[in-house]
Coordinates of C-alpha atoms in Angstrom, one line a residue:
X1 CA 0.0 0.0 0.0
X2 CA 2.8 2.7 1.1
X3 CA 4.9 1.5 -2.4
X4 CA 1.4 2.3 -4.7
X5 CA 0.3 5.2 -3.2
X6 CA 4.2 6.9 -2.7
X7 CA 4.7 6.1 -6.6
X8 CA 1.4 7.5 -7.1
X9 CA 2.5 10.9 -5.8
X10 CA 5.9 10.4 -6.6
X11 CA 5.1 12.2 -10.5
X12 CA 2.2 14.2 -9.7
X13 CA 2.3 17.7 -8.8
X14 CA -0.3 17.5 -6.4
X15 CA -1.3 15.0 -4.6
X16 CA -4.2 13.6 -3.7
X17 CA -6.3 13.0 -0.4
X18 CA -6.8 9.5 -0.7
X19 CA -2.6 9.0 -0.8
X20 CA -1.8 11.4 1.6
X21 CA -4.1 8.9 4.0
X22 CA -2.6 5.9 2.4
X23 CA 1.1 6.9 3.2
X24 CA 0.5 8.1 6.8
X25 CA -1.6 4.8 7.7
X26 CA 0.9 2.9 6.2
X27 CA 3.9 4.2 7.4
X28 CA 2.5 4.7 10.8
X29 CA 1.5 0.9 11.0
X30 CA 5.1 -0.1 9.5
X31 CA 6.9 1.8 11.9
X32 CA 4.1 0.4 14.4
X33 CA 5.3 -3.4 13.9
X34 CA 8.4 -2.6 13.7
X35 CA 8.8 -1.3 17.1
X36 CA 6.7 -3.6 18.7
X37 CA 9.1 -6.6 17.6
X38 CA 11.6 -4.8 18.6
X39 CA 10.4 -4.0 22.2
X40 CA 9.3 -7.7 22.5
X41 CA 13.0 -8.6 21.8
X42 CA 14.0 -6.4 24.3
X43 CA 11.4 -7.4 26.8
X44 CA 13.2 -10.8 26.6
X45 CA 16.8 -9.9 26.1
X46 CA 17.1 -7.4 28.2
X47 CA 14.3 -8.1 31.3
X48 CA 16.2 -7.0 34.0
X49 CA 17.1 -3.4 32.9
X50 CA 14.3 -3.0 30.5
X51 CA 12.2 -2.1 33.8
X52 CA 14.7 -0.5 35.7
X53 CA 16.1 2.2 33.2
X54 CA 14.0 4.3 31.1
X55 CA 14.2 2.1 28.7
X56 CA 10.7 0.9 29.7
X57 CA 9.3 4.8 29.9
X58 CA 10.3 5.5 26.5
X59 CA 9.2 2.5 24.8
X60 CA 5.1 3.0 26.2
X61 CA 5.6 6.7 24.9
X62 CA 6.4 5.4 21.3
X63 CA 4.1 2.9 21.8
X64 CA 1.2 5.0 22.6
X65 CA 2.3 7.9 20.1
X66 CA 2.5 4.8 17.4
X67 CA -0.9 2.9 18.2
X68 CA -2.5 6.6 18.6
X69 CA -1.4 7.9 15.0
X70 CA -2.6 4.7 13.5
X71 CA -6.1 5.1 15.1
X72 CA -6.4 8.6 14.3
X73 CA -5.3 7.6 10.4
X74 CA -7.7 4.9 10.4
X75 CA -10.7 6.8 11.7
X76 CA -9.5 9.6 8.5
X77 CA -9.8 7.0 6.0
X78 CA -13.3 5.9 7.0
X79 CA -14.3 9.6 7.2
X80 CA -13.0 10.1 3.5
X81 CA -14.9 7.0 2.6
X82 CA -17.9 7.9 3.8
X83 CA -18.0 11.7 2.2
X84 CA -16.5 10.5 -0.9
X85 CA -19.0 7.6 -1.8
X86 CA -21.8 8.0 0.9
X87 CA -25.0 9.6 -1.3
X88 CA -25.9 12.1 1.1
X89 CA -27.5 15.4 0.1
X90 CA -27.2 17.1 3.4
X91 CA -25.7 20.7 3.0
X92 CA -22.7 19.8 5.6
X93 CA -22.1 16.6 3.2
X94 CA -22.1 18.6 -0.1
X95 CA -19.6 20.9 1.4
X96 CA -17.1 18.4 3.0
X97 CA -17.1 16.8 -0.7
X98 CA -16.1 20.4 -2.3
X99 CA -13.4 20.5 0.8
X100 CA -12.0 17.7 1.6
X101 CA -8.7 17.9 -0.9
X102 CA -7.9 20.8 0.9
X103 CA -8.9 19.9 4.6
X104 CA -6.7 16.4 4.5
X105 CA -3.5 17.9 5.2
X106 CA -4.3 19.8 8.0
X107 CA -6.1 17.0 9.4
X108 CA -3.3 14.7 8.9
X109 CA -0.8 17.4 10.7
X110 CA -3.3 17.4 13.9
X111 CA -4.0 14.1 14.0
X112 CA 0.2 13.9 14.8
X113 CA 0.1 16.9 17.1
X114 CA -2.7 15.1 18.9
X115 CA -1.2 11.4 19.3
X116 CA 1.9 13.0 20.5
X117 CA 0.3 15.4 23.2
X118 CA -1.4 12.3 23.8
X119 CA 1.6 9.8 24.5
X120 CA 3.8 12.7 26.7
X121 CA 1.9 11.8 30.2
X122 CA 3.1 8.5 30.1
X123 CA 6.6 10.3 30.0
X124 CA 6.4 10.4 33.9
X125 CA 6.9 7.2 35.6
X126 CA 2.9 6.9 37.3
X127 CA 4.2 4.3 39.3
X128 CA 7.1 5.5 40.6
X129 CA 5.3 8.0 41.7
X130 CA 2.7 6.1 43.4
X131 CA 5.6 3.6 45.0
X132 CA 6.8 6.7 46.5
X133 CA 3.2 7.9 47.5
X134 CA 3.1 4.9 49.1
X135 CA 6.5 5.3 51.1
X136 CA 7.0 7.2 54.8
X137 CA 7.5 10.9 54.4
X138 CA 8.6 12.9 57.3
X139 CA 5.9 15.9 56.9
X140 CA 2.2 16.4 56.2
X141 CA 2.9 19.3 53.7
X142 CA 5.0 17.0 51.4
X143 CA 2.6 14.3 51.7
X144 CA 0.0 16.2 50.5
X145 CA 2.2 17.8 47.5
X146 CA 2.8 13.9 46.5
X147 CA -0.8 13.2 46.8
X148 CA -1.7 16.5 44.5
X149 CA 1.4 15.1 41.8
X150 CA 0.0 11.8 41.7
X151 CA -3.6 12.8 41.4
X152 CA -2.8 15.6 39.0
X153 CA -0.7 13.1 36.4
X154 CA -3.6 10.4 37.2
X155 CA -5.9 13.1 35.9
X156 CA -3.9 14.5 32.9
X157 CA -3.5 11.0 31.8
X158 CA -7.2 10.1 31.6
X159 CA -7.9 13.7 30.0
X160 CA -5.6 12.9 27.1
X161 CA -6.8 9.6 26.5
X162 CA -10.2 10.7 26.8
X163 CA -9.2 12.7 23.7
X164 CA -8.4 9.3 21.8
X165 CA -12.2 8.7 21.7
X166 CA -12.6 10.7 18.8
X167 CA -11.4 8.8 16.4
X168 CA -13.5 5.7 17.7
X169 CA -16.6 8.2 17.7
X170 CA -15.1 9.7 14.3
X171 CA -15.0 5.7 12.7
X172 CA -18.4 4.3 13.7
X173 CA -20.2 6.9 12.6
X174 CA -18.7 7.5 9.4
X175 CA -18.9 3.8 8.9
X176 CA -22.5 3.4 9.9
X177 CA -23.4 6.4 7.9
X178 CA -21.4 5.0 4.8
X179 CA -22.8 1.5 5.4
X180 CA -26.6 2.6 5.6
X181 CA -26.1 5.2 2.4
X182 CA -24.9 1.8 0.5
X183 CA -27.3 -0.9 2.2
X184 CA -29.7 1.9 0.5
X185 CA -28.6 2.0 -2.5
X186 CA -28.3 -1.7 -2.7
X187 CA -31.8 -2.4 -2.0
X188 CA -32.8 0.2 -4.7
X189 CA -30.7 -1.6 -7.6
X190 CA -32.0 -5.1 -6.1
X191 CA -35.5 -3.7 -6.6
X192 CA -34.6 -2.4 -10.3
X193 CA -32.5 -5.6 -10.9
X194 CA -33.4 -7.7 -14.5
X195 CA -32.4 -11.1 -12.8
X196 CA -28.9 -10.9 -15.0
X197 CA -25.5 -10.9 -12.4
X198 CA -25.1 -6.9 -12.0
X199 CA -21.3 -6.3 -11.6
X200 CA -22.6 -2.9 -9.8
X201 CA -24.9 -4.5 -7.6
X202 CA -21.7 -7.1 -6.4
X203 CA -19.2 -4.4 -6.1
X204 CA -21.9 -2.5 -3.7
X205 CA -22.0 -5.8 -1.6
X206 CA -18.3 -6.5 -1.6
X207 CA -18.0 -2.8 0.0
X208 CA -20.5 -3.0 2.4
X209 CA -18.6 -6.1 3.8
X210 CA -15.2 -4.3 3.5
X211 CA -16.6 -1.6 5.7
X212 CA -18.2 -4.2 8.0
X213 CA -14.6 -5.7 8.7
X214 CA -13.0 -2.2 8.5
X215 CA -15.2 -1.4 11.5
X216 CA -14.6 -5.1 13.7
X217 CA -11.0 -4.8 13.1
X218 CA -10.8 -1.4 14.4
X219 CA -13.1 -1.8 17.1
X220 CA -11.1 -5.3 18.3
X221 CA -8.0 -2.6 17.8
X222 CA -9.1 0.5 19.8
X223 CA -10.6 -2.4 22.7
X224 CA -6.4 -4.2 23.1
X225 CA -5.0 -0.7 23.1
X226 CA -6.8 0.5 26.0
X227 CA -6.7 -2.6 27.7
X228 CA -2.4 -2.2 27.2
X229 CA -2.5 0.9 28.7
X230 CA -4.7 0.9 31.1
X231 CA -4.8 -2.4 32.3
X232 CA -1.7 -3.3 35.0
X233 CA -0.7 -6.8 33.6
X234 CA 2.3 -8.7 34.2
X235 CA 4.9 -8.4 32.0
X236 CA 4.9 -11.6 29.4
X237 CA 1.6 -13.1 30.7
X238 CA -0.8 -14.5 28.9
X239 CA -3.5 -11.4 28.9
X240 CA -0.3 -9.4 27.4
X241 CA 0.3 -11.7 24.9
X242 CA -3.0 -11.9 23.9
X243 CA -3.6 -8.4 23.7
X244 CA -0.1 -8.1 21.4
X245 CA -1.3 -10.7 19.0
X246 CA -4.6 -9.0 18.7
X247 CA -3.3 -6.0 18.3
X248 CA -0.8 -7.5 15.2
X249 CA -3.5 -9.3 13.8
X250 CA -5.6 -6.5 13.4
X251 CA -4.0 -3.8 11.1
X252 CA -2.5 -6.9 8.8
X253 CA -6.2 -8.1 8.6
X254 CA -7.0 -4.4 7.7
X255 CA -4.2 -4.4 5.3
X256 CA -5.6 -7.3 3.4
X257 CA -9.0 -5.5 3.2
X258 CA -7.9 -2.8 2.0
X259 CA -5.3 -4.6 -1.1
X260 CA -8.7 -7.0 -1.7
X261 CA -10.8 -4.2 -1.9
X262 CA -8.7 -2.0 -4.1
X263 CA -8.2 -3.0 -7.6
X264 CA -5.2 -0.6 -7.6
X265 CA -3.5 -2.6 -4.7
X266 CA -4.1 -5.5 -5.6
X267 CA -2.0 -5.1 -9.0
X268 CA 1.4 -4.4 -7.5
X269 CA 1.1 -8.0 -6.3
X270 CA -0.4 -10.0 -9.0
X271 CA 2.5 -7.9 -10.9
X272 CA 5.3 -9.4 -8.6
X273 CA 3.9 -12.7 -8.6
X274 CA 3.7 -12.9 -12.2
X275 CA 7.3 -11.7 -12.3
X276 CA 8.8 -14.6 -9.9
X277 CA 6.9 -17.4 -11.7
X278 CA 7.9 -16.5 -15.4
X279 CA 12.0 -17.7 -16.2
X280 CA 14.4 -14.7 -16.2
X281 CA 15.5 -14.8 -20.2

């Protein structure tokens, strides 16, 4: 997907909406899996200082800035989908359409500014802070400055991650908008249908079934991040695992969608296939 939609915009003088999505998703869930096998070979290699130094500190903070762009990208692309092909007459609708080339950037830019203003709370060590909470202090005034510290980062933490909602809020309802606007439109061509196999009809199922797994992937998603962050499990137990592989699984099952659904992706393949099973002359 990144190769396509970089070559796309590679010769064009301006690029389009659609790539500029492409190329951020992609390249946010690349770097994404790459990280993540490398913190889980540090996790193992290197268990006893991973949790001691910083180490552990600055890998959540990539984490979290990482998983946080990717939702945010995500959420974009089912927004685009639904203004670009959703048959809505609404005035807001008619004027995101005329809009949109121009809004995407900006949007893009944000959505980074957000997942990173997102990801700095988890710069301070929360537990430290609450293991020294926890310890004797030798006056009331300092106890209570600890107690405002931890409460206050406790606080900031669930503000910014409250802000990480959006893009769940943004991606079902774009998606149940887009899906109902097509379910719609199927019906009305399944009503005018001649009996003969409509390739129209068939390409307005296959999407509403794209964007039926777009939405269960991203949900399953959203559900392991949160549960990663927020949730205090063990490191290397079985919930954690689980939660990783679910959390792998789910953008390479979104991936797949997307090359299925997209006769443009799905050339570059078939193209390199082709190429490794004819001889070299």
């Amino acid at each position: 997907i990144w190769a396509v939609s970089t070559s796309s915009c590679t010769g064009s003088k301006t690029w389009s909406p659609y790539d500029l999505i492409m190329i951020s998703l992609s390249s946010s869930r690349i770097i994404l899996q790459c990280w993540s096998t490398l913190d889980c070979f540090m996790t193992i290699l290197m268990e006893t200082s991973y949790y001691k130094e910083n180490v552990y500190l600055v890998s959540k903070v990539i984490f979290t800035f990482l998983n946080y762009s990717s939702l945010w990208f995500g959420a974009w692309l089912s927004v685009f989908y639904c203004i670009k092909v959703a048959s809505f007459t609404q005035p807001f609708f008619i004027w995101m359409k005329q809009r949109i080339a121009r809004l995407v950037p900006g949007v893009l830019l944000t959505s980074w500014l957000c997942s990173f203003a997102a990801a700095i709370p988890f710069a301070w060590n929360v537990d430290s802070v609450q293991d020294n909470f926890t310890a004797p202090l030798p006056t009331r005034n300092s106890s209570a400055m600890r107690t405002t510290r931890k409460g206050s980062l406790t606080l900031l933490i669930y503000l910014c991650n409250a802000a990480v909602s959006l893009p769940l809020i943004l991606s079902v309802v774009s998606s149940v908008l887009l899906i109902r606007s097509l379910w719609v439109h199927t019906r009305q061509m399944q009503n005018n249908a001649s009996g003969f196999r409509d390739p129209s009809l068939e390409a307005h199922i296959n999407a509403i079934k794209s964007v039926c797994s777009f939405l269960i992937l991203y949900i399953t998603y959203f559900m392991c991040v949160l549960l990663l962050l927020f949730s205090h499990f063990s490191p290397l137990s079985s919930e954690e695992s689980i939660c990783i592989v679910i959390m792998a699984a789910c953008p390479t099952g979104h991936t797949m969608v997307l090359i299925w659904s997209n006769p443009k992706f799905r050339e570059l393949p078939a193209r390199i296939w082709h190429h490794t099973k004819c001889p070299v002359r």
